[in-house]
mmCIF file of C-alpha atoms and ligand atoms in Angstrom:
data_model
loop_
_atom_site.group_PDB
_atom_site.id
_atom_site.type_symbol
_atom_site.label_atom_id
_atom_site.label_comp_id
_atom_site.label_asym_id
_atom_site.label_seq_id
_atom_site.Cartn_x
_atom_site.Cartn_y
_atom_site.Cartn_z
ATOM 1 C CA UNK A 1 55.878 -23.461 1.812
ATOM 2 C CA UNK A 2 55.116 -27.258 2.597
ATOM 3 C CA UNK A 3 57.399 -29.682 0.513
ATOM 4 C CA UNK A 4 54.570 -30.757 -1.728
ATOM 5 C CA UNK A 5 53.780 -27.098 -2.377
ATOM 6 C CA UNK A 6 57.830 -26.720 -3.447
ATOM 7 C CA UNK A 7 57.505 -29.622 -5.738
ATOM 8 C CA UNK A 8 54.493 -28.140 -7.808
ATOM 9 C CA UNK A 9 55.827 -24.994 -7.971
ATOM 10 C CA UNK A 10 56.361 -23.949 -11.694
ATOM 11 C CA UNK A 11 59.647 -24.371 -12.668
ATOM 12 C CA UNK A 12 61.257 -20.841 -13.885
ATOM 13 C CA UNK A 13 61.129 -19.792 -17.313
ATOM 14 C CA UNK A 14 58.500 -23.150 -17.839
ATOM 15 C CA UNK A 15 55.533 -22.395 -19.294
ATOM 16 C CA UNK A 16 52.169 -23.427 -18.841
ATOM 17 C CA UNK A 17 51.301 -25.065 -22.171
ATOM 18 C CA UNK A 18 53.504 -28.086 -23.232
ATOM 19 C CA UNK A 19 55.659 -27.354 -26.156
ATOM 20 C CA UNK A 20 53.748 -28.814 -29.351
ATOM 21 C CA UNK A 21 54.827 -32.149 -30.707
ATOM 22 C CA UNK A 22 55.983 -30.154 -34.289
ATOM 23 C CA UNK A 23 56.622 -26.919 -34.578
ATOM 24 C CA UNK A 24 57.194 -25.509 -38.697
ATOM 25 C CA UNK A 25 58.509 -21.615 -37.900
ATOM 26 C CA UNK A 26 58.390 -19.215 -40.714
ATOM 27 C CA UNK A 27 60.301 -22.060 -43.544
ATOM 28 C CA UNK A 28 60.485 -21.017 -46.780
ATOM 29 C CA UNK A 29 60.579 -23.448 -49.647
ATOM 30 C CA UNK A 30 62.377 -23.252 -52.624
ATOM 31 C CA UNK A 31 61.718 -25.800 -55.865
ATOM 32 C CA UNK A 32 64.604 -26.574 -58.238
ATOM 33 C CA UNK A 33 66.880 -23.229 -56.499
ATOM 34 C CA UNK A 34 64.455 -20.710 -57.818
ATOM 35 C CA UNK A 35 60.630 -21.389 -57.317
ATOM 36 C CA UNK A 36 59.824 -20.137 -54.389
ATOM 37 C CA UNK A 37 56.418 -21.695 -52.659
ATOM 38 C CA UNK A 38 56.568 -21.341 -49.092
ATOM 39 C CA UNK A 39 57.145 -17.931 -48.037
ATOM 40 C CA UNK A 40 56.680 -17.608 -44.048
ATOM 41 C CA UNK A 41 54.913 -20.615 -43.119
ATOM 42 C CA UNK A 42 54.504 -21.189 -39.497
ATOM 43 C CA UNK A 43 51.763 -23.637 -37.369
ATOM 44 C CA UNK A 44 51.862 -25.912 -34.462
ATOM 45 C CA UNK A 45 50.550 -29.372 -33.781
ATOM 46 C CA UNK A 46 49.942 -30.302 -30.467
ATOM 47 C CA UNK A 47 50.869 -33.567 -29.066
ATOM 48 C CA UNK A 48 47.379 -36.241 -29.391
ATOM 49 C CA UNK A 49 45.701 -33.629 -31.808
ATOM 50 C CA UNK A 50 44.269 -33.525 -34.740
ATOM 51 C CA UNK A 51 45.208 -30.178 -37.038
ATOM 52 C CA UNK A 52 43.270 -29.328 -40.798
ATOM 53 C CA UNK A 53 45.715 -27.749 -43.065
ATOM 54 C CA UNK A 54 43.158 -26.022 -45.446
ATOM 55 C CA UNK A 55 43.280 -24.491 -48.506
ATOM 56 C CA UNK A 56 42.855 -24.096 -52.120
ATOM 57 C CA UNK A 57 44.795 -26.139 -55.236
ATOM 58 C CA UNK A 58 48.188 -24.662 -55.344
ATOM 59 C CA UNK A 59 48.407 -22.889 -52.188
ATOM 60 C CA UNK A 60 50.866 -25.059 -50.982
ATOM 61 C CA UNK A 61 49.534 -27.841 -48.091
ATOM 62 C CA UNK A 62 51.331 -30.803 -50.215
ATOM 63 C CA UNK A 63 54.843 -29.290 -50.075
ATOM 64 C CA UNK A 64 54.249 -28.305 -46.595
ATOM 65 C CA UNK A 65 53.442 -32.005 -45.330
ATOM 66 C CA UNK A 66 57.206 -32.803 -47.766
ATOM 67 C CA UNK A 67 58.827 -30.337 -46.112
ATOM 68 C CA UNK A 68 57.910 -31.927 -42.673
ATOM 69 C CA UNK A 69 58.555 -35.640 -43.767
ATOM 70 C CA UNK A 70 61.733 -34.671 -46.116
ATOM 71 C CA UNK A 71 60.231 -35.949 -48.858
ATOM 72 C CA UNK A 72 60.646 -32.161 -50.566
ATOM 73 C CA UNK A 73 64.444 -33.316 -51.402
ATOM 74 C CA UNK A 74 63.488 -35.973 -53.676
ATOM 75 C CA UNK A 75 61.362 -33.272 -55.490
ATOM 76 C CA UNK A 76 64.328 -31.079 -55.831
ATOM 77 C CA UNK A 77 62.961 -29.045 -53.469
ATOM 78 C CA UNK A 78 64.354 -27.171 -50.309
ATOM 79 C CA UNK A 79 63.780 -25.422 -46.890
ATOM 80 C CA UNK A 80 66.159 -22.261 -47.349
ATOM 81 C CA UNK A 81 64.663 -20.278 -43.974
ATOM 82 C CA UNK A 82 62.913 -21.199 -40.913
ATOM 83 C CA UNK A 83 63.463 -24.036 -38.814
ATOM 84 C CA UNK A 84 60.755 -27.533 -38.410
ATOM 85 C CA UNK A 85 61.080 -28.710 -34.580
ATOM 86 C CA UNK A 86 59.763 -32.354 -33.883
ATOM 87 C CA UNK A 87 59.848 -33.958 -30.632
ATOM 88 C CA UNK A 88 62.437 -31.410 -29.476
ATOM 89 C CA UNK A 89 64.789 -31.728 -32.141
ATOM 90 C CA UNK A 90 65.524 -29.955 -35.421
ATOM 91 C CA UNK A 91 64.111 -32.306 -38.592
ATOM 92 C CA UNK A 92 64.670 -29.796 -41.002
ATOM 93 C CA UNK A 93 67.266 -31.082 -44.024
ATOM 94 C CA UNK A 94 66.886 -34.322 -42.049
ATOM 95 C CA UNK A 95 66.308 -37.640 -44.798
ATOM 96 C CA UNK A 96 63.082 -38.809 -45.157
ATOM 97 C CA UNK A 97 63.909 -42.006 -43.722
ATOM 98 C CA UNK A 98 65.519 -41.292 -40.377
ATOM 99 C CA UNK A 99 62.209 -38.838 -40.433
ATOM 100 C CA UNK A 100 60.194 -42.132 -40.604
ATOM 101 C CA UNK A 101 62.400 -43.227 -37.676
ATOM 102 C CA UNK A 102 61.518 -40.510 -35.632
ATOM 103 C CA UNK A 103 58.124 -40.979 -35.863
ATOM 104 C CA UNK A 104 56.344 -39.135 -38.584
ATOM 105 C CA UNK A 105 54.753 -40.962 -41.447
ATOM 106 C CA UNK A 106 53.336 -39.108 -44.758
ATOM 107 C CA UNK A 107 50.079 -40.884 -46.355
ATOM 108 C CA UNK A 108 50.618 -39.163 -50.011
ATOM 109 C CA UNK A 109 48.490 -37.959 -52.300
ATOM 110 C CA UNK A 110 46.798 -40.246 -54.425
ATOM 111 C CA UNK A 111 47.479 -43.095 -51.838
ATOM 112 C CA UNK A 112 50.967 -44.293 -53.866
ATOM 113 C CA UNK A 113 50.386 -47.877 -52.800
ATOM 114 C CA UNK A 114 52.307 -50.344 -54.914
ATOM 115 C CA UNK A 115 49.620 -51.637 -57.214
ATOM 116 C CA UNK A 116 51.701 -54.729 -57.859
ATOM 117 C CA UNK A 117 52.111 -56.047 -54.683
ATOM 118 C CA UNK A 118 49.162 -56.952 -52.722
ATOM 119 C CA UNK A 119 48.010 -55.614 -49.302
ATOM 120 C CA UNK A 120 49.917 -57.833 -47.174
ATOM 121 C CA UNK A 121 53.256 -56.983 -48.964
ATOM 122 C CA UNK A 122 52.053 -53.142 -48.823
ATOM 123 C CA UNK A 123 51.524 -53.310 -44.789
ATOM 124 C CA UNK A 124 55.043 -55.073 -44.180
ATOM 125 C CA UNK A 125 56.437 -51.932 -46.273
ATOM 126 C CA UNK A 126 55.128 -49.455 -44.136
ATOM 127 C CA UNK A 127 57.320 -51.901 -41.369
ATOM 128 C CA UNK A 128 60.497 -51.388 -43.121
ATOM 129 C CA UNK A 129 61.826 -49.107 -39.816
ATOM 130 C CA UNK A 130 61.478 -52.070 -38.017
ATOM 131 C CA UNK A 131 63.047 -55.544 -36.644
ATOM 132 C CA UNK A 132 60.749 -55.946 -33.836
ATOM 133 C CA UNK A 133 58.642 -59.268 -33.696
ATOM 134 C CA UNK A 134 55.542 -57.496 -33.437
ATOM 135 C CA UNK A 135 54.994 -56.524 -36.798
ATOM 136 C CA UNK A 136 52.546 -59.330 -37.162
ATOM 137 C CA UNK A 137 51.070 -58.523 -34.482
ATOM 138 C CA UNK A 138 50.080 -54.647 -35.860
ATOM 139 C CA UNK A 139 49.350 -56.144 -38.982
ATOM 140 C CA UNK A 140 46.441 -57.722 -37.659
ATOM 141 C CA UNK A 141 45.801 -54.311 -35.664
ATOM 142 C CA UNK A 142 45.545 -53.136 -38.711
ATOM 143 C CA UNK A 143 42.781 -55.736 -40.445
ATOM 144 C CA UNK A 144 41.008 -55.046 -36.941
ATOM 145 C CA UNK A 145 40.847 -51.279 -38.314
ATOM 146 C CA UNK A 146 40.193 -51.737 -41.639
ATOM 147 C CA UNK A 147 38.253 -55.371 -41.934
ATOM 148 C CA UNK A 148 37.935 -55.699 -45.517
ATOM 149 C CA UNK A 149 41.830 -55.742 -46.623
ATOM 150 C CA UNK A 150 42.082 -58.987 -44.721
ATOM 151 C CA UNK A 151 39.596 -60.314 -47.391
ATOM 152 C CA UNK A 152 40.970 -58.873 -50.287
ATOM 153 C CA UNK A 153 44.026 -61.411 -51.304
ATOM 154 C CA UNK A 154 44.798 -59.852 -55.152
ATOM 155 C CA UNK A 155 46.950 -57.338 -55.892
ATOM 156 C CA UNK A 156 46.189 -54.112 -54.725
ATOM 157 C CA UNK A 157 45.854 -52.395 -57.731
ATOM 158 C CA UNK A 158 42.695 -53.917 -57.711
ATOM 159 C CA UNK A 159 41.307 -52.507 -54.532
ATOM 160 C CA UNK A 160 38.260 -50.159 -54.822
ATOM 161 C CA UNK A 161 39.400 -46.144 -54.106
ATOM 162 C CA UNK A 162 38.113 -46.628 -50.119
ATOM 163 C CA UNK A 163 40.272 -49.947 -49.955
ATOM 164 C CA UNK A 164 43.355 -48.314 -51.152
ATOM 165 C CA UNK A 165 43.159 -44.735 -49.273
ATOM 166 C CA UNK A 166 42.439 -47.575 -46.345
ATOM 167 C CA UNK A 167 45.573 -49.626 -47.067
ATOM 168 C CA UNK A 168 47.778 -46.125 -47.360
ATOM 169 C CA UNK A 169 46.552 -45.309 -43.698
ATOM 170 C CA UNK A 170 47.010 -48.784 -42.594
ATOM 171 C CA UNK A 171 50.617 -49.016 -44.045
ATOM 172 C CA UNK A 172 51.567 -45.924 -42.363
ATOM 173 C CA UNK A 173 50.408 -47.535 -39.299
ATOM 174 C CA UNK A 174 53.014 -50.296 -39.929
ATOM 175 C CA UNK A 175 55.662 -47.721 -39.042
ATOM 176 C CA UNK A 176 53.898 -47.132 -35.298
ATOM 177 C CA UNK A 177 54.059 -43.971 -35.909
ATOM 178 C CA UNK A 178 53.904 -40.753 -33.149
ATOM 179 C CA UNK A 179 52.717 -38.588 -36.031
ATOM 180 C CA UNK A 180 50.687 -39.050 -39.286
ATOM 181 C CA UNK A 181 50.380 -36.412 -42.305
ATOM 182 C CA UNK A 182 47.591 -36.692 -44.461
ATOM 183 C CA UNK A 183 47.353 -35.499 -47.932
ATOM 184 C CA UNK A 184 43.919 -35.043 -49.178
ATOM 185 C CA UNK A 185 42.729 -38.267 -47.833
ATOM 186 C CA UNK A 186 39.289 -37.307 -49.259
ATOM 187 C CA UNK A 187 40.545 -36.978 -52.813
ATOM 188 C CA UNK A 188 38.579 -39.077 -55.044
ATOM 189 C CA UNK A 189 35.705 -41.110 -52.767
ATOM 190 C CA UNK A 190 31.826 -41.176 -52.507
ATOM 191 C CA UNK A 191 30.800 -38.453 -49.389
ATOM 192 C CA UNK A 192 29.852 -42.197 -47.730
ATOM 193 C CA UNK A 193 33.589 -43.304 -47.602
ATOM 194 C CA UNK A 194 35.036 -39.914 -46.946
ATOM 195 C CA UNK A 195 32.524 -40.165 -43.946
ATOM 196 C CA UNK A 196 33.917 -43.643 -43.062
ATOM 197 C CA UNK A 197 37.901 -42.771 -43.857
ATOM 198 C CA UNK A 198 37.211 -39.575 -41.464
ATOM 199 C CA UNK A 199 36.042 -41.491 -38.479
ATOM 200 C CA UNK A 200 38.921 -44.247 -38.752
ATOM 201 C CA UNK A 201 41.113 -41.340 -38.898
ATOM 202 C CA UNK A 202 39.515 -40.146 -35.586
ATOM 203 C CA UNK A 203 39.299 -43.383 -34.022
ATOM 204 C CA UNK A 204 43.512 -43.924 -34.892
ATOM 205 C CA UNK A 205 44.013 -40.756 -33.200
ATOM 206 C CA UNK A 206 41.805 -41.448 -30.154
ATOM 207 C CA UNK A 207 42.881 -44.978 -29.453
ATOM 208 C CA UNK A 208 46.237 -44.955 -30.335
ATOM 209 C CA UNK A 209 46.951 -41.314 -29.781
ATOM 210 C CA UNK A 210 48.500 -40.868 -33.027
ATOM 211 C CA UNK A 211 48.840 -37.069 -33.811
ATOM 212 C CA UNK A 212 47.720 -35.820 -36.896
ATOM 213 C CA UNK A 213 48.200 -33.327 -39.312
ATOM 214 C CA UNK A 214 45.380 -33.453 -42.066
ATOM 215 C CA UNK A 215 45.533 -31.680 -45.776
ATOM 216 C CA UNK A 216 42.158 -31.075 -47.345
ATOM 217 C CA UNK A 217 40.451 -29.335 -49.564
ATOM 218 C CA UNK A 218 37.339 -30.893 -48.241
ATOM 219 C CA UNK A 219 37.310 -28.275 -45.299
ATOM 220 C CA UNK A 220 33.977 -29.420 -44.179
ATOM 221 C CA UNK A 221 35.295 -32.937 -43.352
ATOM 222 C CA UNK A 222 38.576 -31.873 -41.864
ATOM 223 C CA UNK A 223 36.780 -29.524 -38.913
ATOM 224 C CA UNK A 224 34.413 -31.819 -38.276
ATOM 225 C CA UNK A 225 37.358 -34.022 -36.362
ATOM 226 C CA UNK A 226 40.090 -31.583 -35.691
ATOM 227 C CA UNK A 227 40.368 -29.489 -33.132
ATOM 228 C CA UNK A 228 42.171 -26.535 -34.605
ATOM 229 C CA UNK A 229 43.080 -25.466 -38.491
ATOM 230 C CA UNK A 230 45.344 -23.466 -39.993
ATOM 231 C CA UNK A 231 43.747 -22.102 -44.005
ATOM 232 C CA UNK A 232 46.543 -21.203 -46.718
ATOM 233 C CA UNK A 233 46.785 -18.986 -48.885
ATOM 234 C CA UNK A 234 49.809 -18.761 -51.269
ATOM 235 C CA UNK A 235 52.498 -20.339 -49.281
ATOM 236 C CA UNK A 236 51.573 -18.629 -46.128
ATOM 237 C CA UNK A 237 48.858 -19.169 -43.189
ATOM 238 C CA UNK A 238 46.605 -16.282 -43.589
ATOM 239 C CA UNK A 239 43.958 -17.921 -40.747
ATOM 240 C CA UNK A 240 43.832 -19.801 -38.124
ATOM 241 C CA UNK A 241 41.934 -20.866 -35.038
ATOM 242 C CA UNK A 242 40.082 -23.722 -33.563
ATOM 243 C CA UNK A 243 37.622 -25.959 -35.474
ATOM 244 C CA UNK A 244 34.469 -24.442 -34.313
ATOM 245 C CA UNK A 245 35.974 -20.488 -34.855
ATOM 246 C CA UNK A 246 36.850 -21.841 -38.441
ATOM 247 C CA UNK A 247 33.375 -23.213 -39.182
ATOM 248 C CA UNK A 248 31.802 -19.846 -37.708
ATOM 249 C CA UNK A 249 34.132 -17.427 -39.798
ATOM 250 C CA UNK A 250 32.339 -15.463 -42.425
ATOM 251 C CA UNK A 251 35.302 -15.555 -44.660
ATOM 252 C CA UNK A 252 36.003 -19.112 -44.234
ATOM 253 C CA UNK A 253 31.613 -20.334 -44.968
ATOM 254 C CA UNK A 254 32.367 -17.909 -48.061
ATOM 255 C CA UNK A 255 35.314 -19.623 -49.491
ATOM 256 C CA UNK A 256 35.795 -23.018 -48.262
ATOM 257 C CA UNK A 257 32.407 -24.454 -46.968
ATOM 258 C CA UNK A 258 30.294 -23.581 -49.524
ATOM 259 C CA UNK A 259 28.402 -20.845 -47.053
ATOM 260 C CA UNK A 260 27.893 -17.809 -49.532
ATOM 261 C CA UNK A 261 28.647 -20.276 -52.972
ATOM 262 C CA UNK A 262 25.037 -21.811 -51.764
ATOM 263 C CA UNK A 263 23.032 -18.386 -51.039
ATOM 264 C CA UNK A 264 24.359 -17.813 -55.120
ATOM 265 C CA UNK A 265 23.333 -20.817 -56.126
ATOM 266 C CA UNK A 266 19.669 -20.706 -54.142
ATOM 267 C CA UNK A 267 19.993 -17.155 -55.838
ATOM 268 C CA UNK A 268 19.658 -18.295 -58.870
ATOM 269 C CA UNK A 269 16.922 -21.133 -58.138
ATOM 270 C CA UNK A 270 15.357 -18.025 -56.291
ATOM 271 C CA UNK A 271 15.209 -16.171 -59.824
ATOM 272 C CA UNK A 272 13.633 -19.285 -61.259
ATOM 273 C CA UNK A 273 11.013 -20.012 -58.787
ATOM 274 C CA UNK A 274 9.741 -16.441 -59.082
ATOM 275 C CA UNK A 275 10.012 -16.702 -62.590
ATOM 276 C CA UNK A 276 7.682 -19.786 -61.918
ATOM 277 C CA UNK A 277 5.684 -18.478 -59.635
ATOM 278 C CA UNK A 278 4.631 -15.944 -62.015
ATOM 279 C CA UNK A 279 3.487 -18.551 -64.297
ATOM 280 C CA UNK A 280 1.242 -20.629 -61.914
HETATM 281 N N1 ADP B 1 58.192 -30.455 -57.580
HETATM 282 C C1 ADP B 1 57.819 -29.197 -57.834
HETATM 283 N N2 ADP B 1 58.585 -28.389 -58.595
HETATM 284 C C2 ADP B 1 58.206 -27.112 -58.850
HETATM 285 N N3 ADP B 1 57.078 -26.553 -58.405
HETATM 286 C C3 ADP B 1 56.257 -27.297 -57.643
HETATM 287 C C4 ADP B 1 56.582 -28.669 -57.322
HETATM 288 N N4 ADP B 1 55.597 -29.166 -56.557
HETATM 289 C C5 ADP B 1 54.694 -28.169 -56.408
HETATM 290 N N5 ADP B 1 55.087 -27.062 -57.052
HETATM 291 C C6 ADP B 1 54.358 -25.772 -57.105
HETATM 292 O O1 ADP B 1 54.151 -25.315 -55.787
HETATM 293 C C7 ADP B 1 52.855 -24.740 -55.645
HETATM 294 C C8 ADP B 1 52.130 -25.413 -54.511
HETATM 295 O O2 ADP B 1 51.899 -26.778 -54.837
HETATM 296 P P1 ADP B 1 51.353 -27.824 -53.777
HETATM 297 O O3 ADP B 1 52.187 -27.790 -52.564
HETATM 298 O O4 ADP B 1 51.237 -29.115 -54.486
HETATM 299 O O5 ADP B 1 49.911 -27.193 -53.448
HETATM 300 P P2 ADP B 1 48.593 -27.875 -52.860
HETATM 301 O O6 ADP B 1 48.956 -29.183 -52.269
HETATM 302 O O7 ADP B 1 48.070 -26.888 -51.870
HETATM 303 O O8 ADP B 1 47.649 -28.016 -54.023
HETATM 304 C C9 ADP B 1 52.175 -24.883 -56.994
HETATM 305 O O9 ADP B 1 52.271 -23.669 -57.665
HETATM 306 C C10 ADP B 1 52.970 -25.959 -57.687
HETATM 307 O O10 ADP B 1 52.971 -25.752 -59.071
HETATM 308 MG MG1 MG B 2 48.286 -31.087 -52.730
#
């Protein structure tokens, strides 16, 4: 074997696929000591990638993404099995803010920007890991991304719905963050700006390679820019597979993209049109 042959040569017991920038292995979650909500969960997130967490109210994609950025403990809530893996090292029972430090950053639900404060103030939040001198710097990164907050001086209570799911993304970008969860960044806005917060959220992750793991209910808009999803079900992963396998899934048009929901519907304006046909 030539010496350049020797130094590609799989090293043993490596495997072919890197390990995944988070891996959550079979946690469960436990509210207040007795609810239990998370019974098994497991997924991966590659490093660069974009991942949909799917599924209905209640089945548990919120207290996933806290269980992941430690926010579950100031919920009274716990990880009592399993392990969560980020970057090679256990993050599990780790406090929310050395979990910042590390690199993920959770964009909550209902954007939890503080109303009183106005953007700029919100943005050098979203710093508050930092001492670096390049904070103002990324804050103008930031207006680059999202134009119109630079305009808007006032308080940011009153931004529009668009502006503030904007500034929530845009804060967490303040952190320079490796990772980014989303919670329901849909919730709330026309289908125009879901169209427009879904391809800033692509164009983060493609020019700054921030990896992503996106909650939604809106499963249409979350496979339309990840590559891979994962759909719950009662505290456990009962799918998953990449974007397009999702989208082609009879089970998955049925229940979460409207698929079969339509054909009922047209059913019914089928039932009607006959019904009006008749009469013509
Ligand atoms: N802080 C909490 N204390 C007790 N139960 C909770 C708490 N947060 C959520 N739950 C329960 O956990 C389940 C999953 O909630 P959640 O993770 O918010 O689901 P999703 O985000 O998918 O709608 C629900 O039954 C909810 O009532
Ligand atoms: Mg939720």
């Amino acid at each position: 074997m030539t010496e350049a042959a020797e130094l590609h040569r799989p090293q043993p017991g490596a495997s072919s696929a890197p390990a995944p920038l988070l891996s959550v292995r079979n946690i469960e979650v436990v509210y207040d000591d007795v609810i239990l909500v998370l019974r098994g969960l497991s997924l991966e997130v590659p490093q660069g990638a974009i991942v949909a967490l799917l599924g209905a109210n209640g089945a548990g994609k919120s207290t996933t993404l806290k269980a992941i950025s430690g926010l579950l403990k100031t919920e009274d809530g716990e990880v009592t099995r399993g392990e969560i893996v980020f970057d090679g090292e256990r993050i599990d029972g780790v406090d929310p803010d050395r979990i910042v430090r590390r690199g993920i950053f959770q964009v909550m639900e209902g954007r939890r920007i503080v109303s009183d404060m106005t953007s700029l103030e919100n943005l050098r939040l979203g710093a508050f890991t930092r001492s670096d001198r390049e904070v103002g710097r990324d804050i103008e990164m930031v207006y680059s991304y999202f134009p119109r907050l630079k305009e808007r001086t006032g308080l940011a209570g009153y931004l529009s719905g668009g502006e503030q799911q904007m500034l929530a993304i845009g804060r967490a970008l303040m952190a320079r963050p490796k990772m980014i969860l989303m919670d329901e960044p849909s919730m709330g806005l026309s289908p125009l700006l879901v169209k427009e917060v879904f391809s800033i959220i692509q164009k983060i992750n493609r020019d700054l390679g921030v990896t992503i793991l996106l909650v939604e209910q809106n499963a249409r808009a979350a496979l339309s820019v990840a590559s891979h999803g994962y759909i719950m079900e009662q505290g456990k992963v009962v799918l998953d597979g990449t974007a397009d396998e999702l989208r082609d899934n009879e089970d998955v048009k049925e229940f979460y993209l409207g698929g079969a929901g339509d054909q009922r519907k047209s059913f019914k304006n089928l039932k009607s049109f006959k019904r009006r046909k008749r009469w013509l």
